[in-house]
Coordinates of C-alpha atoms and ligand atoms in Angstrom, one line a residue:
Chain A
M155 CA 10.9 -28.2 11.7
R156 CA 7.5 -26.5 11.9
V157 CA 7.2 -23.3 9.9
I158 CA 4.3 -20.9 9.4
G159 CA 4.0 -19.1 6.1
L160 CA 2.1 -15.8 5.9
D161 CA 1.1 -14.0 2.7
T162 CA -0.9 -10.7 2.6
S163 CA 0.7 -9.2 -0.6
T164 CA -2.4 -8.9 -2.8
A165 CA -6.1 -9.5 -2.5
T166 CA -5.1 -13.2 -2.3
G167 CA -3.6 -14.1 1.0
G168 CA -3.5 -16.7 3.7
V169 CA -1.5 -18.9 6.0
A170 CA 0.2 -22.3 5.6
L171 CA 1.7 -24.8 8.0
L172 CA 4.8 -26.7 6.9
E173 CA 6.3 -29.5 8.9
G174 CA 9.6 -30.6 7.3
D175 CA 8.7 -31.2 3.6
R176 CA 5.0 -31.8 4.3
L177 CA 2.4 -29.1 3.8
V178 CA 0.2 -29.7 6.8
G179 CA -2.4 -27.1 6.2
E180 CA -3.2 -24.0 4.2
Y181 CA -5.9 -21.4 4.3
T182 CA -6.2 -19.1 1.3
L183 CA -8.8 -16.5 0.5
N184 CA -9.0 -14.3 -2.6
L185 CA -11.4 -11.6 -1.8
Q186 CA -11.8 -7.9 -1.9
R187 CA -14.7 -8.0 0.5
T188 CA -12.7 -8.4 3.7
T189 CA -9.3 -7.1 4.6
H190 CA -6.2 -8.9 5.7
A191 CA -6.5 -7.2 9.1
E192 CA -9.8 -9.0 9.6
R193 CA -8.9 -12.4 8.3
L194 CA -5.2 -13.1 8.8
M195 CA -5.2 -13.9 12.5
P196 CA -8.5 -15.8 12.6
A197 CA -7.2 -17.8 9.6
L198 CA -4.0 -18.6 11.5
E199 CA -5.9 -19.6 14.6
R200 CA -8.3 -21.8 12.6
V201 CA -5.6 -23.7 10.6
M202 CA -3.4 -24.2 13.7
L203 CA -6.4 -25.5 15.6
D204 CA -7.5 -27.9 12.8
A205 CA -3.9 -29.1 12.4
G206 CA -3.6 -29.7 16.2
W207 CA -0.7 -27.2 16.5
D208 CA -1.0 -25.7 20.0
P209 CA -0.4 -21.9 19.8
A210 CA 1.0 -22.0 23.3
G211 CA 3.7 -24.4 22.0
G212 CA 4.9 -22.1 19.3
V213 CA 6.6 -23.2 16.1
D214 CA 10.2 -23.3 14.9
G215 CA 10.1 -20.4 12.4
I216 CA 8.0 -17.8 10.6
A217 CA 8.1 -17.1 6.9
V218 CA 6.4 -14.0 5.5
A219 CA 5.9 -12.7 2.0
L220 CA 7.8 -9.3 1.9
G221 CA 6.2 -7.9 -1.3
P222 CA 5.9 -6.1 -3.6
G223 CA 2.2 -5.7 -3.3
S224 CA -0.4 -3.6 -1.5
F225 CA 1.5 -1.4 1.1
T226 CA -1.1 -1.9 3.8
G227 CA -1.4 -5.6 3.2
L228 CA 2.3 -6.1 3.3
R229 CA 2.6 -4.2 6.6
I230 CA -0.1 -6.4 8.2
G231 CA 1.8 -9.6 7.2
V232 CA 5.3 -8.3 8.1
V233 CA 4.2 -6.8 11.5
T234 CA 2.3 -10.0 12.4
A235 CA 5.4 -12.1 11.5
K236 CA 7.6 -9.8 13.7
A237 CA 5.3 -10.0 16.7
L238 CA 4.9 -13.8 16.4
S239 CA 8.7 -14.2 16.1
Y240 CA 9.1 -12.0 19.2
A241 CA 6.4 -13.7 21.3
W242 CA 7.5 -17.2 20.5
G243 CA 11.2 -16.5 20.4
V244 CA 11.7 -18.1 16.9
P245 CA 13.5 -16.9 13.8
V246 CA 11.8 -15.1 10.9
A247 CA 12.6 -15.3 7.2
G248 CA 11.3 -12.7 4.7
V249 CA 10.5 -14.1 1.3
P250 CA 10.2 -11.8 -1.7
T251 CA 6.7 -12.3 -3.1
L252 CA 7.7 -12.6 -6.7
E253 CA 10.4 -15.2 -5.9
A254 CA 7.7 -17.3 -4.1
M255 CA 5.5 -17.1 -7.2
A256 CA 8.4 -18.3 -9.4
Y257 CA 9.0 -21.2 -7.0
Q258 CA 5.3 -22.0 -7.3
A259 CA 5.4 -21.9 -11.1
G260 CA 8.0 -24.7 -10.8
D261 CA 9.0 -25.0 -14.5
A262 CA 12.7 -25.7 -14.8
G263 CA 12.9 -25.3 -18.6
A264 CA 11.6 -21.8 -19.0
V265 CA 12.0 -18.2 -18.1
I266 CA 9.6 -17.5 -15.3
C267 CA 8.1 -14.0 -15.1
P268 CA 5.9 -13.3 -12.0
A269 CA 4.0 -10.1 -12.1
I270 CA 1.6 -8.3 -9.7
D271 CA -0.8 -5.7 -11.1
A272 CA 0.3 -2.2 -9.9
R273 CA -2.5 -0.5 -11.9
H274 CA -2.2 2.3 -14.5
E275 CA -0.6 -0.2 -17.0
H276 CA 2.3 -0.9 -14.5
V277 CA 3.4 -4.1 -13.0
F278 CA 5.6 -5.2 -10.1
C279 CA 7.7 -7.8 -11.9
A280 CA 10.9 -9.9 -12.0
A281 CA 12.3 -12.8 -13.9
Y282 CA 13.8 -16.1 -12.7
R283 CA 15.2 -19.4 -13.8
L284 CA 15.0 -22.4 -11.5
E285 CA 18.1 -24.2 -10.3
G286 CA 16.6 -27.3 -8.8
D287 CA 13.6 -25.9 -7.0
N288 CA 15.3 -22.7 -6.3
P289 CA 14.5 -19.5 -8.2
V290 CA 17.6 -17.6 -9.3
P291 CA 16.8 -14.0 -10.4
L292 CA 17.6 -12.9 -13.9
V293 CA 16.0 -9.5 -13.2
G294 CA 15.3 -8.4 -9.7
A295 CA 12.0 -7.2 -8.4
Q296 CA 11.0 -3.8 -9.9
L297 CA 8.1 -1.6 -10.8
R298 CA 7.8 -1.2 -14.6
A299 CA 5.4 0.1 -17.3
L300 CA 3.8 -3.0 -18.8
Q301 CA 5.2 -2.4 -22.4
E302 CA 8.7 -1.8 -21.1
W303 CA 8.5 -4.9 -19.1
L304 CA 7.4 -7.0 -22.1
D305 CA 10.3 -5.6 -24.1
E306 CA 12.7 -6.7 -21.4
V307 CA 11.2 -10.1 -21.2
E308 CA 11.6 -10.4 -25.0
N309 CA 15.3 -9.7 -24.7
L310 CA 15.7 -12.3 -21.9
A311 CA 13.9 -15.2 -23.4
T312 CA 16.2 -16.1 -26.2
G313 CA 15.2 -18.3 -29.2
H314 CA 12.1 -20.3 -28.7
E315 CA 12.3 -20.6 -25.0
R316 CA 9.0 -20.8 -23.2
I317 CA 8.0 -18.0 -20.9
I318 CA 5.9 -18.8 -17.9
F319 CA 3.8 -15.9 -16.6
I320 CA 2.3 -16.0 -13.1
G321 CA 0.4 -13.6 -10.9
D322 CA -2.5 -11.2 -11.4
G323 CA -0.2 -8.8 -13.3
A324 CA -0.1 -11.4 -16.1
D325 CA -3.8 -12.3 -15.8
V326 CA -5.0 -8.7 -16.1
H327 CA -2.9 -8.2 -19.3
W328 CA -3.1 -11.7 -20.7
E329 CA -4.4 -10.6 -24.1
T330 CA -1.5 -8.2 -24.5
V331 CA 1.0 -10.9 -23.4
L332 CA -0.4 -13.4 -25.9
Q333 CA -0.3 -10.9 -28.7
R334 CA 3.3 -10.2 -28.1
F335 CA 4.6 -13.8 -27.5
G336 CA 2.1 -16.1 -29.0
P337 CA 2.1 -19.7 -27.8
R338 CA 5.6 -19.3 -26.1
A339 CA 3.7 -17.5 -23.3
Q340 CA 2.2 -19.9 -20.9
R341 CA 0.7 -19.7 -17.4
P342 CA -0.2 -22.2 -14.7
P343 CA -3.6 -23.7 -14.7
V344 CA -6.5 -22.0 -12.9
G345 CA -6.0 -22.4 -9.1
L346 CA -2.3 -22.0 -9.3
R347 CA -2.0 -18.5 -10.8
T348 CA -2.0 -16.6 -7.6
L349 CA 0.4 -17.1 -4.8
R350 CA -0.2 -19.8 -2.3
S351 CA 1.1 -19.3 1.2
G352 CA 2.5 -22.9 1.1
A353 CA 5.1 -21.6 -1.4
V354 CA 6.1 -18.8 1.0
A355 CA 6.4 -21.3 3.9
A356 CA 8.6 -23.6 1.8
L357 CA 11.0 -20.9 0.6
G358 CA 11.1 -19.5 4.1
A359 CA 11.9 -22.9 5.6
L360 CA 14.7 -23.3 3.0
R361 CA 16.1 -19.9 4.0
L362 CA 16.0 -20.8 7.7
R363 CA 17.7 -24.1 7.1
Q364 CA 20.5 -22.2 5.3
G365 CA 20.8 -19.9 8.3
R366 CA 19.4 -16.9 6.3
R367 CA 17.2 -15.5 9.1
D368 CA 16.1 -11.9 9.2
D369 CA 16.3 -9.5 12.2
P370 CA 12.6 -9.3 13.2
A371 CA 13.0 -5.7 14.6
S372 CA 14.3 -4.2 11.4
L373 CA 12.4 -6.4 8.8
V374 CA 10.4 -4.2 6.4
P375 CA 8.3 -4.9 3.4
L376 CA 9.7 -4.7 -0.1
Y377 CA 7.7 -1.6 -1.2
L378 CA 9.6 -0.9 -4.5
R379 CA 7.9 2.5 -4.5
E380 CA 8.3 5.7 -2.5
S381 CA 5.3 7.3 -0.9
E382 CA 3.6 9.9 -3.1
A383 CA 4.7 12.7 -0.8
E384 CA 8.3 11.7 -1.2
R385 CA 8.0 11.5 -5.0
K386 CA 6.5 14.9 -5.2
W387 CA 9.0 16.4 -2.7
A388 CA 11.9 14.9 -4.7
A389 CA 10.5 16.2 -8.0
K390 CA 10.2 19.7 -6.5
H391 CA 13.6 19.7 -4.9
R392 CA 15.5 18.0 -7.7
S393 CA 18.9 19.6 -8.1
P394 CA 19.5 20.9 -11.7
S395 CA 22.1 18.7 -13.3
Chain B
M58 CA -6.3 -15.0 37.1
G59 CA -5.7 -11.3 37.6
L60 CA -5.7 -8.8 34.8
D61 CA -3.3 -6.5 36.5
L62 CA -0.4 -6.0 34.2
I63 CA -1.4 -4.5 30.8
L64 CA 0.8 -4.0 27.8
G65 CA -0.5 -1.0 25.9
I66 CA 0.3 -0.2 22.2
E67 CA -0.5 3.1 20.4
T68 CA 0.2 3.9 16.8
S69 CA -2.8 6.1 15.7
C70 CA -0.7 9.0 14.2
D71 CA 3.0 9.7 14.2
E72 CA 4.2 8.4 17.6
T73 CA 5.0 4.7 18.0
A74 CA 4.3 4.0 21.7
A75 CA 4.2 1.1 24.1
A76 CA 3.7 1.0 27.8
V77 CA 3.2 -1.3 30.8
V78 CA 0.6 -0.2 33.3
E79 CA -0.2 -2.0 36.6
G80 CA -3.8 -2.0 38.0
G81 CA -4.9 0.7 35.5
R82 CA -3.1 3.4 37.5
R83 CA 0.6 2.7 38.0
I84 CA 2.9 3.3 35.1
R85 CA 5.7 0.8 35.0
S86 CA 7.0 2.0 31.7
N87 CA 6.0 4.5 29.0
V88 CA 8.0 4.5 25.8
I89 CA 7.3 7.0 23.0
A90 CA 9.2 7.1 19.7
S91 CA 8.3 10.3 17.9
Q92 CA 8.5 10.6 14.1
M93 CA 8.2 14.4 14.2
E94 CA 11.5 15.1 12.4
L95 CA 10.6 12.7 9.6
H96 CA 7.5 14.7 8.7
Q97 CA 8.9 18.2 9.3
R98 CA 9.9 18.8 5.7
F99 CA 6.4 18.0 4.5
G100 CA 4.8 20.4 7.0
G101 CA 2.5 17.8 8.5
V102 CA 2.1 14.0 9.0
V103 CA 2.3 12.0 5.8
P104 CA 0.2 8.8 6.4
E105 CA 2.3 6.5 4.2
I106 CA 5.6 7.6 5.7
A107 CA 4.2 7.3 9.2
S108 CA 3.0 3.8 8.5
R109 CA 6.4 2.7 7.2
R110 CA 8.2 4.2 10.2
H111 CA 5.8 2.4 12.6
V112 CA 6.8 -0.9 11.0
E113 CA 10.5 -0.2 11.8
L114 CA 9.8 1.0 15.3
I115 CA 7.1 -1.2 16.7
L116 CA 9.1 -4.2 17.9
P117 CA 12.0 -2.2 19.5
V118 CA 9.5 0.1 21.2
I119 CA 7.5 -2.8 22.6
D120 CA 10.7 -4.6 23.7
Q121 CA 11.9 -1.4 25.4
A122 CA 8.6 -0.9 27.3
L123 CA 8.8 -4.5 28.7
R124 CA 12.5 -4.1 29.6
Q125 CA 12.0 -0.8 31.4
A126 CA 9.1 -2.3 33.3
G127 CA 11.4 -5.1 34.3
V128 CA 9.0 -7.7 32.9
T129 CA 8.7 -10.1 29.9
L130 CA 5.7 -11.0 27.8
A131 CA 5.3 -14.0 30.2
D132 CA 4.4 -11.6 33.0
V133 CA 1.9 -9.6 31.0
D134 CA -1.9 -10.3 31.7
A135 CA -3.4 -8.7 28.6
V136 CA -2.8 -6.5 25.6
A137 CA -4.6 -3.2 24.9
V138 CA -4.3 -1.4 21.6
T139 CA -5.6 1.7 20.0
Q140 CA -8.4 0.8 17.5
G141 CA -9.2 4.3 16.3
P142 CA -9.8 7.1 15.6
G143 CA -6.6 7.8 13.6
L144 CA -4.7 7.1 10.4
V145 CA -5.8 3.7 9.2
G146 CA -2.3 2.6 8.0
S147 CA -0.7 3.6 11.2
L148 CA -3.4 2.0 13.4
L149 CA -3.0 -1.3 11.6
V150 CA 0.6 -1.6 12.6
G151 CA -0.2 -1.5 16.3
I152 CA -3.3 -3.7 15.9
S153 CA -1.4 -6.3 13.9
A154 CA 1.4 -6.4 16.5
A155 CA -1.1 -6.6 19.4
K156 CA -3.1 -9.4 17.9
A157 CA -0.1 -11.5 17.1
L158 CA 1.3 -11.0 20.6
A159 CA -2.0 -11.8 22.2
F160 CA -2.5 -14.9 20.0
A161 CA 1.0 -16.3 20.5
R162 CA 0.9 -15.8 24.3
R163 CA -2.8 -16.7 24.7
L164 CA -3.6 -13.3 26.3
P165 CA -6.9 -11.3 26.3
L166 CA -7.0 -8.5 23.8
I167 CA -8.8 -5.2 24.0
G168 CA -9.2 -2.5 21.4
V169 CA -9.3 1.0 22.9
N170 CA -10.7 4.2 21.6
H171 CA -7.8 6.7 21.4
I172 CA -9.9 9.6 22.7
E173 CA -11.1 7.6 25.7
G174 CA -7.4 6.9 26.3
H175 CA -6.7 10.7 26.6
I176 CA -9.2 10.9 29.4
Y177 CA -7.2 8.2 31.3
A178 CA -3.9 10.1 31.1
N179 CA -5.3 12.2 34.0
F180 CA -6.1 9.1 36.1
L181 CA -2.6 7.9 35.6
A182 CA -1.1 11.2 36.7
H183 CA -3.4 11.8 39.6
P184 CA -4.0 8.7 41.7
E185 CA -6.6 10.4 43.9
L186 CA -8.7 11.6 40.9
E187 CA -12.2 10.0 40.6
P188 CA -15.2 10.7 38.5
P189 CA -17.7 12.4 38.2
L190 CA -15.9 15.1 36.1
V191 CA -15.9 17.0 32.9
C192 CA -13.0 16.4 30.5
L193 CA -11.8 18.7 27.7
T194 CA -9.7 16.7 25.2
V195 CA -7.8 19.0 22.7
S196 CA -5.1 18.1 20.2
G197 CA -4.2 18.3 16.6
G198 CA -6.8 15.7 15.8
H199 CA -9.6 16.2 18.3
T200 CA -11.6 18.7 20.3
V201 CA -14.1 17.0 22.5
L202 CA -16.0 17.9 25.7
F203 CA -17.0 14.8 27.8
Y204 CA -19.0 14.3 30.9
V205 CA -17.7 11.3 32.8
P206 CA -20.2 10.2 35.5
R207 CA -18.1 7.1 36.5
F208 CA -15.3 5.0 35.2
G209 CA -15.9 3.5 31.8
E210 CA -18.9 5.8 31.1
Y211 CA -18.9 8.8 28.9
E212 CA -21.2 11.3 27.5
V213 CA -20.0 13.4 24.6
L214 CA -21.2 16.9 25.2
G215 CA -19.7 18.5 22.1
T216 CA -17.1 18.1 19.4
T217 CA -15.7 20.3 16.7
R218 CA -17.8 20.8 13.6
D219 CA -14.7 21.3 11.4
D220 CA -11.0 21.7 12.5
A221 CA -9.5 20.5 15.8
A222 CA -8.1 23.3 18.0
G223 CA -4.6 22.0 17.6
E224 CA -5.0 21.8 13.8
A225 CA -6.0 25.5 13.7
L226 CA -3.0 26.4 15.8
D227 CA -0.6 24.4 13.6
K228 CA -2.0 25.9 10.4
V229 CA -1.6 29.5 11.6
A230 CA 1.9 28.7 12.9
R231 CA 2.7 27.5 9.5
I232 CA 1.6 30.6 7.7
L233 CA 3.5 32.7 10.3
G234 CA 6.6 30.7 9.3
L235 CA 7.0 29.0 12.7
G236 CA 7.4 25.5 11.4
Y237 CA 5.8 22.2 12.4
P238 CA 4.4 21.4 14.9
G239 CA 3.3 25.0 15.4
G240 CA 1.2 24.8 18.6
P241 CA 4.2 24.9 21.0
A242 CA 5.9 27.6 18.9
I243 CA 2.8 29.9 19.2
D244 CA 2.6 29.2 22.9
R245 CA 6.3 30.3 23.4
L246 CA 6.0 33.4 21.2
A247 CA 2.7 34.6 22.8
R248 CA 4.0 34.6 26.4
G249 CA 4.0 38.0 27.9
R250 CA 2.3 39.6 24.8
D251 CA -0.9 41.6 24.8
P252 CA -3.5 39.4 23.0
R253 CA -5.8 42.3 22.3
K254 CA -3.6 43.9 19.6
V255 CA -5.4 41.9 16.9
D256 CA -9.1 41.2 17.0
F257 CA -10.3 37.7 16.0
P258 CA -13.8 36.3 16.0
R259 CA -14.9 33.8 18.6
A260 CA -17.1 31.2 16.9
M261 CA -20.3 30.0 18.5
L262 CA -19.3 31.2 21.9
D263 CA -22.9 31.4 23.1
E264 CA -24.1 28.1 21.7
G265 CA -23.9 24.9 23.7
Y266 CA -20.8 22.8 23.7
E267 CA -20.0 22.5 20.0
F268 CA -16.8 24.0 18.6
S269 CA -15.8 25.5 15.2
F270 CA -12.3 26.7 14.4
S271 CA -12.2 26.9 10.6
G272 CA -13.7 30.4 10.5
L273 CA -11.1 31.6 12.9
K274 CA -8.4 30.0 10.9
T275 CA -9.6 31.5 7.7
A276 CA -9.9 35.0 9.3
A277 CA -6.2 34.7 10.4
V278 CA -5.1 33.6 7.0
Q279 CA -6.9 36.4 5.2
R280 CA -5.7 39.0 7.7
L281 CA -2.1 38.0 7.2
E282 CA -2.4 37.9 3.4
R283 CA -4.0 41.4 3.4
A284 CA -1.3 42.8 5.6
R285 CA 1.4 41.3 3.4
R286 CA -0.2 42.6 0.3
Q287 CA -0.4 46.1 1.7
G288 CA 3.2 45.9 2.8
E289 CA 2.3 46.3 6.5
D290 CA 4.6 45.0 9.2
V291 CA 3.0 42.2 11.1
D292 CA 4.2 41.6 14.6
V293 CA 4.3 37.8 14.6
A294 CA 4.3 37.5 18.4
D295 CA 1.3 39.8 18.8
F296 CA -0.5 38.0 16.0
A297 CA 0.2 34.6 17.6
A298 CA -0.9 35.8 21.0
A299 CA -4.2 37.1 19.7
F300 CA -5.0 34.0 17.7
Q301 CA -4.1 31.7 20.6
E302 CA -6.3 33.8 22.9
A303 CA -9.3 33.4 20.5
V304 CA -8.9 29.6 20.6
V305 CA -8.3 29.5 24.3
D306 CA -11.3 31.8 25.0
V307 CA -13.7 29.4 23.3
L308 CA -12.2 26.3 25.0
V309 CA -12.3 27.8 28.5
T310 CA -15.8 29.2 28.2
K311 CA -17.3 26.0 27.0
A312 CA -15.4 23.8 29.5
L313 CA -16.5 25.9 32.4
R314 CA -20.0 26.0 31.2
A315 CA -20.1 22.2 30.9
A316 CA -18.7 21.8 34.4
R317 CA -21.3 24.2 35.8
D318 CA -24.2 22.6 33.9
K319 CA -23.2 19.0 34.9
G320 CA -22.7 20.1 38.5
V321 CA -19.2 18.5 38.8
R322 CA -16.4 19.8 40.9
R323 CA -13.6 18.5 38.8
L324 CA -12.4 19.6 35.4
I325 CA -9.7 17.7 33.6
I326 CA -7.9 18.6 30.3
S327 CA -6.0 16.2 28.1
G328 CA -4.5 15.9 24.6
G329 CA -1.5 17.7 23.1
V330 CA -3.0 21.2 23.4
A331 CA -3.4 20.5 27.2
A332 CA 0.3 21.4 27.3
N333 CA -0.6 25.0 26.2
S334 CA 0.4 27.3 29.0
R335 CA -2.2 29.9 28.3
L336 CA -5.0 27.3 28.4
R337 CA -3.7 25.9 31.7
E338 CA -3.3 29.4 33.2
R339 CA -6.8 30.5 32.4
L340 CA -8.5 27.3 33.3
L341 CA -6.7 27.3 36.6
V342 CA -7.6 30.9 37.5
E343 CA -11.2 30.9 36.2
G344 CA -11.8 27.3 37.3
R345 CA -10.8 28.1 40.8
A346 CA -13.0 31.2 40.8
A347 CA -15.9 28.9 39.8
G348 CA -15.0 26.4 42.7
L349 CA -13.5 23.8 40.4
E350 CA -10.4 21.6 40.8
V351 CA -8.6 21.6 37.5
Y352 CA -6.3 18.8 36.5
W353 CA -4.0 18.2 33.6
P354 CA -1.4 15.5 32.9
P355 CA 2.4 16.0 32.7
L356 CA 3.7 16.6 29.2
E357 CA 4.6 13.0 28.4
L358 CA 1.0 12.0 29.1
C359 CA -0.5 15.0 27.1
T360 CA 0.9 13.8 23.8
D361 CA -0.1 10.5 22.4
N362 CA 1.2 7.6 24.5
A363 CA 0.4 4.0 25.2
A364 CA 0.1 4.2 29.0
M365 CA -3.2 5.9 28.6
I366 CA -4.3 3.1 26.2
A367 CA -3.3 0.5 28.7
A368 CA -5.2 2.3 31.5
A369 CA -8.3 2.7 29.5
G370 CA -8.0 -1.0 28.4
Y371 CA -7.6 -2.1 32.0
F372 CA -11.1 -0.7 32.9
R373 CA -12.7 -2.3 29.9
L374 CA -11.1 -5.7 30.6
Q375 CA -12.2 -5.5 34.2
A376 CA -15.7 -5.0 32.9
G377 CA -15.4 -8.3 31.0
E378 CA -14.9 -6.8 27.5
R379 CA -12.6 -8.6 25.0
S380 CA -11.8 -8.0 21.3
P381 CA -11.7 -10.8 18.7
L382 CA -8.6 -11.7 16.6
S383 CA -10.6 -10.1 13.7
L384 CA -10.2 -6.7 15.3
N385 CA -9.8 -4.1 12.6
A386 CA -8.7 -0.4 12.6
E387 CA -11.6 2.1 12.8
P388 CA -10.2 5.4 11.5
N389 CA -13.5 7.2 12.5
L390 CA -14.2 5.2 15.6
R391 CA -16.8 7.0 17.8
L392 CA -17.1 6.8 21.6
R393 CA -19.8 4.6 22.9
Ligands
LIG159 ZN1 -4.4 12.0 20.5

């Protein structure tokens, strides 16, 4: 089974080609200089060409990181996945970004805490334990103030259990995390701290094998946050209770 | 080898649209999903909400356009998509879909200027229409006067220095309590009223082809506030009629001047405000008196749609133009 993995959740993003259990190709850029709109499709074309995958031949499935992350970035990835799925007539699987990060962290004996920087001392975060390779959520994806989140992690990780942090949300606040947890807090080595699209492809392929395909028409990003206009409107029209 | 059947995609503002056009002139399908109701409670288009809705609508709308045309992607020869101007988040939804479809089906891709698309709405509606002509494009987002010497060539004669004409109409409708979008409401209310009951300024009426509507808008807001402060009764219909007349006066004067200066015999109007009945009426009467044929598109081609994008794309593709897979949204794209 040939599966394409797409990730445009954060400044890091790219595409991966997975054939069965073999990662055939991956193209990742971590840049602020260009946008996903400019680089996603050229990257897909490049990596397919290099791998000898003929675009006219299609693939067997599409996996896409659903978020959370940058709203605009997520839309580019999700819409691209929808349209590829439609044009090739193949299934699509949306993969929660934080779950893919936990999968990539790959540490079975720890609590895994992926986090994406949401600015203003907030993070998009979740917590998982692995069963086999599979991330099982302890806390689902949410948007939290950093300190609240660290409190929650402290409650989750009982005793002397190690806590694996992954993602730019942990990197940005690493000093704070270390102060709180000391040597129990660990993170993957440089080069594995931000999401690789290979992990998205692998989790997506797993979902597709389990028959957990998404409807490409109704698939939407995992925003985890209303638009500012909706927040303001809700605040103004809140019923007194 | 032909580039006959074009799939057009348009998501520059708050309509998700897809269409199939044959030979640049014949509409095979034209699907428009409006988000108007979604934005009504905010009194205007909210970019983030519009972008989110586009994501939900884009595939069903494209699918419906192909079905209504009785074709599949396998029959399509190329994909045309609005590149700008517009809301960047909205534009990116259409562009991402168009690029993925073009890549997966190995089809030529062309990014189209939205305002150029509006010109083509008239070529779709009137098969006999040919350049040279002058085009007045007026909507909530743009006010532009073009000279079109031949297909695919444009000269921008003038644009607005501040607000678009439709934007001014919407704003005044809002302060009059007429809801959103307000242009059509003003048009309805003003019918049969005497527009001379309230006096409004006409900005830069004597100068060239440039427009300015913010001064007029401010005058309307101040006048209404003063009347309310002093407890005067404001006849909303008379007020609307007078304001609309001030906008239409400027548009008509400059459009006719452009047609005369360029020596063309055809004048076309396009964009959402081209649906305004007072603008049509005056252009028709005064245009005829000046020896001009005046054209406008039917309502479904006045508002933002993808058929006009497919048509404009067709002529660019015929000229050998192609867009790369790195095509990006250009929120302030200018005509070239
Ligand atoms: Zn428009």
